[in-house]
Amino acid sequence: MAKIDETKEYIGFLKAIFITMIVVDTSLIAWVFKNFDTELLFKLYIVNGLIFLISFAIAFLFITILKEIKKLKDL
């Protein structure tokens, strides 16, 4: 397989993970807004921590995808 095709496949794989993480993050945020009054404070802190970690991972994936796209220019 050519190097450019390999890079395109890698970008596609990262995009699939990126979209999945956005969906999970959005669902957790919606859950917090829906259950803010009824859930225990400890559980809300755990979910907010997960939201933070997933958001950080999304930002990291976004930067990685952009770097891989810039690599395509050189190939």
Coordinates of N, CA and C in Angstrom, one line a residue:
M1 N 0.8 -1.2 0.0 CA 0.0 0.0 0.0 C 0.9 1.2 0.0
A2 N 0.5 2.2 -0.8 CA 1.3 3.5 -0.8 C 1.2 4.2 0.5
K3 N 2.2 5.0 0.8 CA 2.3 5.8 2.0 C 1.1 6.7 2.1
I4 N 0.6 7.3 1.0 CA -0.5 8.3 1.0 C -1.8 7.5 1.4
D5 N -2.0 6.3 0.9 CA -3.2 5.6 1.2 C -3.2 5.2 2.7
E6 N -2.0 4.8 3.2 CA -1.9 4.4 4.6 C -2.2 5.6 5.5
T7 N -1.8 6.8 5.1 CA -2.1 8.0 5.9 C -3.5 8.3 5.8
K8 N -4.2 8.2 4.7 CA -5.6 8.4 4.6 C -6.4 7.5 5.4
E9 N -6.0 6.2 5.4 CA -6.7 5.2 6.3 C -6.6 5.6 7.7
Y10 N -5.4 6.0 8.1 CA -5.2 6.4 9.5 C -6.0 7.6 9.9
I11 N -6.1 8.5 9.0 CA -7.0 9.7 9.3 C -8.4 9.3 9.4
G12 N -8.9 8.4 8.5 CA -10.2 7.9 8.6 C -10.5 7.2 9.9
F13 N -9.6 6.4 10.4 CA -9.7 5.7 11.7 C -9.8 6.7 12.8
L14 N -8.9 7.7 12.8 CA -9.0 8.7 13.8 C -10.3 9.5 13.8
K15 N -10.8 9.8 12.6 CA -12.1 10.5 12.5 C -13.2 9.7 13.1
A16 N -13.2 8.4 12.9 CA -14.2 7.5 13.5 C -14.2 7.6 15.0
I17 N -13.0 7.5 15.6 CA -12.9 7.6 17.0 C -13.3 9.0 17.5
F18 N -12.9 10.1 16.8 CA -13.2 11.4 17.1 C -14.8 11.6 17.1
I19 N -15.5 11.2 16.1 CA -16.9 11.3 16.1 C -17.6 10.5 17.2
T20 N -17.1 9.3 17.5 CA -17.7 8.5 18.6 C -17.5 9.2 19.9
M21 N -16.3 9.8 20.1 CA -16.1 10.5 21.4 C -16.9 11.8 21.5
I22 N -17.2 12.5 20.4 CA -18.1 13.6 20.5 C -19.5 13.2 20.9
V23 N -19.9 12.1 20.3 CA -21.3 11.6 20.7 C -21.4 11.2 22.2
V24 N -20.3 10.5 22.7 CA -20.3 10.2 24.1 C -20.3 11.4 25.0
D25 N -19.4 12.3 24.6 CA -19.3 13.6 25.4 C -20.6 14.3 25.4
T26 N -21.3 14.5 24.3 CA -22.6 15.2 24.2 C -23.6 14.5 25.0
S27 N -23.6 13.1 25.0 CA -24.6 12.4 25.8 C -24.4 12.6 27.3
L28 N -23.1 12.6 27.7 CA -22.8 12.8 29.1 C -23.2 14.2 29.6
I29 N -23.0 15.2 28.7 CA -23.4 16.6 29.1 C -24.9 16.6 29.2
A30 N -25.7 16.0 28.3 CA -27.1 16.0 28.3 C -27.6 15.3 29.6
W31 N -26.9 14.2 30.0 CA -27.3 13.5 31.2 C -27.1 14.3 32.4
V32 N -26.0 15.1 32.5 CA -25.8 16.0 33.6 C -26.9 17.0 33.7
F33 N -27.3 17.6 32.6 CA -28.4 18.6 32.6 C -29.7 18.0 33.0
K34 N -30.0 16.8 32.5 CA -31.3 16.2 32.8 C -31.3 15.7 34.3
N35 N -30.2 15.3 34.9 CA -30.3 14.7 36.2 C -29.6 15.6 37.3
F36 N -29.4 16.8 37.0 CA -28.7 17.7 37.9 C -29.3 17.8 39.3
D37 N -30.6 17.8 39.3 CA -31.3 18.0 40.6 C -31.5 16.7 41.4
T38 N -31.5 15.6 40.7 CA -31.9 14.3 41.3 C -30.7 13.4 41.7
E39 N -29.6 13.6 41.1 CA -28.5 12.7 41.4 C -27.6 13.2 42.5
L40 N -26.8 12.2 43.1 CA -25.9 12.6 44.1 C -24.8 13.4 43.6
L41 N -24.3 14.3 44.5 CA -23.2 15.2 44.1 C -22.0 14.5 43.6
F42 N -21.7 13.4 44.3 CA -20.5 12.6 44.0 C -20.6 12.0 42.6
K43 N -21.7 11.5 42.2 CA -21.9 11.0 40.8 C -21.8 12.1 39.8
L44 N -22.3 13.3 40.1 CA -22.1 14.4 39.2 C -20.7 14.8 39.0
Y45 N -19.9 14.7 40.1 CA -18.5 15.0 40.0 C -17.8 14.0 39.1
I46 N -18.1 12.8 39.3 CA -17.5 11.7 38.5 C -17.8 11.9 37.0
V47 N -19.1 12.2 36.7 CA -19.4 12.4 35.3 C -18.8 13.7 34.7
N48 N -18.7 14.7 35.5 CA -18.0 16.0 35.1 C -16.6 15.7 34.8
G49 N -15.9 14.9 35.6 CA -14.5 14.5 35.4 C -14.4 13.7 34.1
L50 N -15.3 12.8 33.8 CA -15.3 12.1 32.5 C -15.5 13.0 31.4
I51 N -16.4 14.0 31.5 CA -16.6 15.0 30.4 C -15.3 15.7 30.2
F52 N -14.6 16.1 31.2 CA -13.4 16.8 31.0 C -12.3 16.0 30.3
L53 N -12.2 14.7 30.8 CA -11.2 13.8 30.1 C -11.5 13.6 28.7
I54 N -12.8 13.3 28.4 CA -13.2 13.0 27.0 C -13.0 14.3 26.1
S55 N -13.3 15.5 26.7 CA -13.1 16.7 25.9 C -11.6 16.9 25.6
F56 N -10.8 16.6 26.6 CA -9.3 16.7 26.4 C -8.9 15.8 25.3
A57 N -9.4 14.5 25.3 CA -9.0 13.5 24.3 C -9.5 14.0 22.9
I58 N -10.7 14.6 22.9 CA -11.2 15.1 21.6 C -10.3 16.2 21.0
A59 N -9.9 17.1 21.9 CA -8.9 18.1 21.4 C -7.6 17.5 21.0
F60 N -7.1 16.5 21.7 CA -5.9 15.9 21.3 C -6.1 15.2 19.9
L61 N -7.2 14.5 19.7 CA -7.4 13.8 18.4 C -7.6 14.8 17.3
F62 N -8.2 16.0 17.6 CA -8.4 17.0 16.6 C -7.0 17.5 16.1
I63 N -6.1 17.7 17.0 CA -4.8 18.2 16.7 C -4.0 17.1 15.9
T64 N -4.2 15.9 16.3 CA -3.5 14.8 15.6 C -4.0 14.6 14.2
I65 N -5.3 14.8 14.0 CA -5.9 14.7 12.7 C -5.3 15.8 11.8
L66 N -5.3 17.0 12.3 CA -4.8 18.1 11.5 C -3.3 17.9 11.2
K67 N -2.5 17.4 12.1 CA -1.1 17.1 11.7 C -1.0 16.1 10.6
E68 N -1.8 15.0 10.7 CA -1.8 14.0 9.7 C -2.2 14.6 8.3
I69 N -3.2 15.4 8.3 CA -3.6 16.1 7.1 C -2.5 16.9 6.5
K70 N -1.8 17.6 7.3 CA -0.7 18.4 6.8 C 0.5 17.5 6.3
K71 N 0.6 16.3 6.8 CA 1.6 15.4 6.3 C 1.3 15.0 4.9
L72 N 0.0 15.0 4.5 CA -0.4 14.6 3.2 C 0.1 15.5 2.1
K73 N 0.3 16.8 2.5 CA 0.9 17.7 1.5 C 2.3 17.4 1.1
D74 N 3.0 16.8 2.0 CA 4.4 16.4 1.7 C 4.6 15.1 1.0
L75 N 3.5 14.3 0.9 CA 3.6 13.0 0.2 C 3.4 13.1 -1.2

